[in-house]
CSV table of C-alpha atoms and ligand atoms in Angstrom, one decimal:
chain,number,residue,atom,x,y,z
W,1,MET,CA,84.8,79.1,41.5
W,2,GLN,CA,82.9,79.4,38.2
W,3,THR,CA,81.7,76.1,36.7
W,4,LYS,CA,83.6,75.3,33.5
W,5,LEU,CA,81.5,75.6,30.4
W,6,HIS,CA,82.0,73.2,27.4
W,7,ALA,CA,80.8,73.9,23.9
W,8,LEU,CA,80.3,71.4,21.1
W,9,THR,CA,80.6,72.8,17.6
W,10,ARG,CA,80.8,71.2,14.2
W,11,THR,CA,82.9,72.3,11.2
W,12,PRO,CA,80.7,73.5,8.2
W,13,ALA,CA,80.3,70.9,5.5
W,14,PRO,CA,81.1,71.4,1.8
W,15,SER,CA,77.4,70.7,1.2
W,16,ILE,CA,76.4,73.8,3.3
W,17,ALA,CA,75.5,75.3,-0.1
W,18,ASN,CA,72.5,73.0,0.0
W,19,CYS,CA,71.4,73.9,3.5
W,20,GLU,CA,67.8,74.3,4.5
W,21,LEU,CA,66.4,77.9,3.9
W,22,THR,CA,63.0,78.9,5.1
W,23,HIS,CA,62.9,82.7,5.2
W,24,LEU,CA,66.0,83.6,3.1
W,25,GLN,CA,66.7,83.5,-0.6
W,26,ARG,CA,69.6,81.3,-1.5
W,27,GLU,CA,72.9,83.1,-2.1
W,28,PRO,CA,76.3,81.5,-3.0
W,29,ILE,CA,78.3,80.6,0.1
W,30,ASP,CA,82.1,80.8,-0.1
W,31,TYR,CA,83.0,77.6,1.6
W,32,ALA,CA,86.6,78.6,2.6
W,33,LYS,CA,85.3,81.8,4.1
W,34,ALA,CA,82.6,79.9,6.0
W,35,VAL,CA,85.2,77.6,7.5
W,36,ALA,CA,87.5,80.4,8.4
W,37,GLN,CA,84.7,82.3,10.1
W,38,HIS,CA,83.7,79.2,12.0
W,39,GLN,CA,87.3,78.8,13.2
W,40,LEU,CA,87.2,82.4,14.5
W,41,TYR,CA,83.9,81.7,16.1
W,42,CYS,CA,85.4,78.7,18.0
W,43,GLN,CA,88.3,80.9,19.0
W,44,ALA,CA,85.8,83.6,20.3
W,45,LEU,CA,84.1,80.9,22.4
W,46,THR,CA,87.5,79.9,23.8
W,47,ASN,CA,88.2,83.5,24.6
W,48,LEU,CA,85.1,83.6,26.7
W,49,GLY,CA,86.7,80.8,28.8
W,50,ILE,CA,84.7,77.9,27.2
W,51,LYS,CA,86.3,74.6,26.4
W,52,VAL,CA,85.4,73.9,22.7
W,53,THR,CA,85.2,70.4,21.1
W,54,THR,CA,84.7,70.5,17.3
W,55,LEU,CA,83.1,67.6,15.6
W,56,PHE,CA,83.7,66.4,12.0
W,57,HIS,CA,81.1,67.7,9.5
W,58,ASN,CA,80.1,64.3,8.1
W,59,ASP,CA,78.9,66.3,5.1
W,60,PHE,CA,75.7,67.3,7.0
W,61,ALA,CA,74.5,70.4,5.1
W,62,ASP,CA,73.1,72.0,8.2
W,63,GLY,CA,75.3,70.2,10.7
W,64,VAL,CA,77.3,73.3,11.6
W,65,PHE,CA,74.1,74.4,13.4
W,66,VAL,CA,74.8,71.9,16.1
W,67,GLU,CA,72.5,73.5,18.7
W,68,ASP,CA,69.3,72.2,17.0
W,69,PRO,CA,69.3,68.5,17.6
W,70,ALA,CA,69.7,68.6,21.4
W,71,ILE,CA,68.8,70.5,24.5
W,72,VAL,CA,71.4,70.2,27.3
W,73,LEU,CA,70.2,71.0,30.8
W,74,ASP,CA,72.4,70.7,33.8
W,75,GLU,CA,70.8,67.5,34.7
W,76,VAL,CA,70.1,65.7,31.4
W,77,ALA,CA,70.5,66.0,27.6
W,78,LEU,CA,67.4,65.6,25.5
W,79,ILE,CA,68.1,64.5,21.9
W,80,THR,CA,65.4,66.1,19.8
W,81,ARG,CA,63.8,65.3,16.5
W,82,PRO,CA,64.6,68.2,14.2
W,83,GLY,CA,61.6,69.6,12.3
W,84,ALA,CA,63.6,69.5,9.1
W,85,ALA,CA,63.6,65.9,7.9
W,86,SER,CA,66.9,66.5,6.1
W,87,ARG,CA,68.6,67.0,9.5
W,88,MET,CA,67.6,63.7,11.2
W,89,ASP,CA,71.0,62.1,10.4
W,90,GLU,CA,72.7,64.6,12.6
W,91,VAL,CA,71.0,63.2,15.7
W,92,PRO,CA,72.9,59.9,16.5
W,93,THR,CA,76.3,61.5,16.3
W,94,LEU,CA,75.3,64.2,18.9
W,95,ALA,CA,73.7,61.6,21.1
W,96,THR,CA,77.0,59.7,21.2
W,97,GLU,CA,79.0,62.8,22.0
W,98,LEU,CA,76.6,64.1,24.7
W,99,ALA,CA,76.5,60.7,26.5
W,100,ARG,CA,80.1,61.5,27.6
W,101,PHE,CA,78.7,64.4,29.7
W,102,ARG,CA,75.0,63.6,30.7
W,103,GLU,CA,72.3,61.1,31.0
W,104,VAL,CA,70.7,61.2,27.5
W,105,LYS,CA,67.0,61.0,26.8
W,106,GLN,CA,65.5,60.7,23.3
W,107,MET,CA,62.4,62.6,22.0
W,108,THR,CA,59.9,60.3,20.3
W,109,PRO,CA,57.5,60.8,17.3
W,110,PRO,CA,55.4,62.7,16.5
W,111,ALA,CA,57.4,65.3,18.4
W,112,THR,CA,59.7,67.8,16.6
W,113,LEU,CA,61.8,70.4,18.4
W,114,GLU,CA,64.9,72.3,17.5
W,115,GLY,CA,67.3,73.9,20.0
W,116,GLY,CA,67.1,77.2,18.2
W,117,ASP,CA,63.6,77.4,19.7
W,118,VAL,CA,64.7,76.9,23.3
W,119,LEU,CA,66.1,79.8,25.4
W,120,CYS,CA,67.2,78.7,28.9
W,121,ILE,CA,67.8,81.5,31.5
W,122,GLY,CA,68.6,79.8,34.8
W,123,LYS,CA,65.6,77.8,35.8
W,124,LYS,CA,63.3,79.5,33.2
W,125,ILE,CA,62.9,77.8,29.8
W,126,PHE,CA,61.3,79.7,26.9
W,127,ILE,CA,60.1,77.5,24.0
W,128,GLY,CA,59.1,78.8,20.6
W,129,HIS,CA,56.2,77.2,18.8
W,130,SER,CA,57.6,77.4,15.2
W,131,SER,CA,57.6,75.6,11.8
W,132,ARG,CA,60.3,73.3,13.3
W,133,THR,CA,58.9,72.8,16.8
W,134,ASN,CA,55.5,71.3,17.3
W,135,GLN,CA,53.1,70.9,20.3
W,136,SER,CA,54.2,67.4,21.0
W,137,GLY,CA,57.9,68.5,21.1
W,138,ILE,CA,57.0,71.2,23.5
W,139,GLU,CA,55.1,68.7,25.7
W,140,GLN,CA,58.0,66.2,25.7
W,141,LEU,CA,60.5,68.9,26.8
W,142,LYS,CA,58.0,70.1,29.5
W,143,GLN,CA,57.6,66.5,30.8
W,144,ILE,CA,61.4,66.2,31.3
W,145,ALA,CA,62.1,69.8,32.6
W,146,LYS,CA,59.2,70.5,34.9
W,147,PRO,CA,60.0,67.8,37.4
W,148,LEU,CA,63.5,69.1,37.5
W,149,GLY,CA,62.2,72.5,38.7
W,150,TYR,CA,62.2,74.4,35.5
W,151,GLU,CA,59.5,77.0,34.7
W,152,ILE,CA,58.2,76.6,31.1
W,153,ASN,CA,57.0,79.5,29.0
W,154,VAL,CA,55.8,79.1,25.4
W,155,GLY,CA,55.4,81.7,22.7
W,156,ASP,CA,54.8,81.8,19.0
W,157,VAL,CA,57.5,82.3,16.4
W,158,GLN,CA,56.4,84.2,13.3
W,159,HIS,CA,58.2,85.4,10.2
W,160,CYS,CA,61.5,83.9,11.3
W,161,LEU,CA,63.0,80.4,11.7
W,162,HIS,CA,63.5,80.0,15.4
W,163,LEU,CA,62.7,81.7,18.7
W,164,LYS,CA,66.4,82.7,19.1
W,165,THR,CA,66.4,84.2,15.6
W,166,GLY,CA,64.2,86.8,17.2
W,167,CYS,CA,65.4,87.1,20.8
W,168,SER,CA,68.3,86.4,23.2
W,169,TYR,CA,69.3,86.9,26.8
W,170,ILE,CA,72.2,89.3,27.1
W,171,GLY,CA,72.6,89.4,30.9
W,172,ASP,CA,71.4,91.9,33.5
W,173,ASP,CA,67.8,90.5,33.3
W,174,THR,CA,67.7,91.9,29.7
W,175,ILE,CA,66.3,90.4,26.5
W,176,LEU,CA,67.4,91.6,23.1
W,177,ILE,CA,64.4,91.2,20.8
W,178,ASN,CA,62.9,91.8,17.4
W,179,PRO,CA,59.3,92.7,18.5
W,180,GLN,CA,58.1,92.1,14.9
W,181,TRP,CA,58.9,88.4,15.2
W,182,ILE,CA,58.6,87.6,18.9
W,183,ASP,CA,56.0,89.0,21.3
W,184,ARG,CA,57.7,91.1,24.0
W,185,ASP,CA,55.0,90.0,26.5
W,186,LEU,CA,56.7,86.5,26.6
W,187,PHE,CA,59.3,88.2,28.7
W,188,HIS,CA,57.2,90.3,31.1
W,189,ASN,CA,59.7,90.0,34.0
W,190,PHE,CA,62.7,91.1,32.0
W,191,GLN,CA,64.0,94.4,30.7
W,192,ILE,CA,63.6,94.6,26.9
W,193,LEU,CA,66.1,96.0,24.5
W,194,GLU,CA,64.7,96.2,20.9
W,195,ILE,CA,67.0,95.8,17.9
W,196,ASP,CA,67.5,98.6,15.4
W,197,PRO,CA,64.6,98.0,13.0
W,198,SER,CA,67.0,98.2,10.0
W,199,GLU,CA,68.7,95.0,11.2
W,200,PRO,CA,65.9,92.4,11.6
W,201,PHE,CA,68.3,89.5,12.2
W,202,ALA,CA,70.1,91.3,15.0
W,203,ALA,CA,68.5,89.7,18.0
W,204,ASN,CA,70.7,86.7,18.2
W,205,ALA,CA,73.5,86.7,20.7
W,206,ILE,CA,75.4,84.3,23.0
W,207,PHE,CA,75.6,85.1,26.7
W,208,ALA,CA,78.1,82.8,28.5
W,209,ASN,CA,80.5,83.3,31.5
W,210,ASP,CA,78.8,86.7,32.1
W,211,GLN,CA,80.0,87.9,28.6
W,212,ILE,CA,78.2,88.6,25.4
W,213,LEU,CA,79.3,87.3,22.0
W,214,TYR,CA,77.7,89.2,19.1
W,215,SER,CA,77.9,89.5,15.3
W,216,THR,CA,79.8,92.2,13.5
W,217,SER,CA,76.9,92.3,11.0
W,218,PHE,CA,74.6,94.4,13.2
W,219,PRO,CA,76.5,97.6,14.1
W,220,ARG,CA,73.4,99.8,14.8
W,221,THR,CA,72.0,97.3,17.3
W,222,LEU,CA,75.5,96.9,18.8
W,223,GLU,CA,75.6,100.7,19.3
W,224,ARG,CA,72.2,100.5,21.1
W,225,MET,CA,73.5,97.8,23.4
W,226,GLU,CA,76.7,99.7,24.1
W,227,GLY,CA,74.7,102.9,24.7
W,228,LEU,CA,73.0,101.1,27.6
W,229,GLY,CA,76.3,99.8,29.0
W,230,PHE,CA,76.4,96.3,27.5
W,231,GLU,CA,79.9,95.4,26.4
W,232,ALA,CA,80.1,92.7,23.6
W,233,ASN,CA,82.8,90.7,22.1
W,234,THR,CA,82.2,90.5,18.4
W,235,VAL,CA,82.9,88.0,15.6
W,236,ASP,CA,82.3,88.0,11.9
W,237,ASN,CA,79.7,85.4,10.8
W,238,SER,CA,78.5,87.2,7.7
W,239,GLU,CA,79.1,84.2,5.4
W,240,LEU,CA,77.4,81.7,7.7
W,241,LEU,CA,74.4,84.1,8.1
W,242,LYS,CA,73.6,83.3,4.4
W,243,ALA,CA,72.7,79.7,5.6
W,244,GLU,CA,70.0,81.2,7.9
W,245,SER,CA,72.0,80.9,11.1
W,246,GLY,CA,72.7,82.9,14.2
W,247,LEU,CA,75.7,82.7,16.5
W,248,SER,CA,73.9,80.7,19.1
W,249,CYS,CA,72.9,77.9,16.6
W,250,MET,CA,76.6,77.0,16.0
W,251,SER,CA,77.3,75.7,19.5
W,252,LEU,CA,75.8,73.6,22.3
W,253,ILE,CA,77.1,75.2,25.5
W,254,PHE,CA,76.7,73.4,28.8
W,255,LYS,CA,78.3,73.0,32.2
W,256,SER,CA,81.0,70.3,32.1
V,301,LIG,N1,69.8,76.5,7.6
V,301,LIG,C1,69.4,76.3,9.0
V,301,LIG,C2,68.3,75.4,9.1
V,301,LIG,O1,67.4,75.6,8.4
V,301,LIG,O2,68.2,74.5,9.9
């Protein structure tokens, strides 16, 4: 029997208009549309067979990107220190929630690390060294994960916010990647599928319960994936993309 997956999500806050932006120009965000798209996203996760728990927004501007302040392994949850100081207030609420499911450990200063920089594929963990994740953050995650049998691989993140802005696992030993942002060599034991170059943000996807969840905003890359036999469920996150997000940032998915 397949282990049940659980996802934590958080409703977008009215203050999402003031979210952090690093590589994008600010555009107006239609709040009602963002909330409606988030509801469809939660429904899409449910359709993948995932039990979804949605937290209150607490008016955290970037709180909808609930993946960033925690790394949830099967054995333990690590509460991180986000690299954006404005996001520190999100941390305690997630720690409380995750304590219902796992032993919780806390990252300590001077470490910073965001979940968007961590890609877990079975017992392999890939960590992006980025503007949000520093060397101390990488070392603290290593110290927790290596004794649990995880293999740690570290790569640089350039020209984009997080590791998973530029690459994702889509099943069948395959990484979807933007090679302009993430070095393909980080994944030397995997098959590589490059995004369509006209869609630089297209490398973010969710793979859960052996299914892919993908954005409707990147039809050319979707066509490439389908051409190679990958079937994807799709959801419209176009309004939320304006807040420099990907699909994976909006949930923390873990075994119940
Ligand atoms: N707006 C996403 C982030 O910067 O954390």
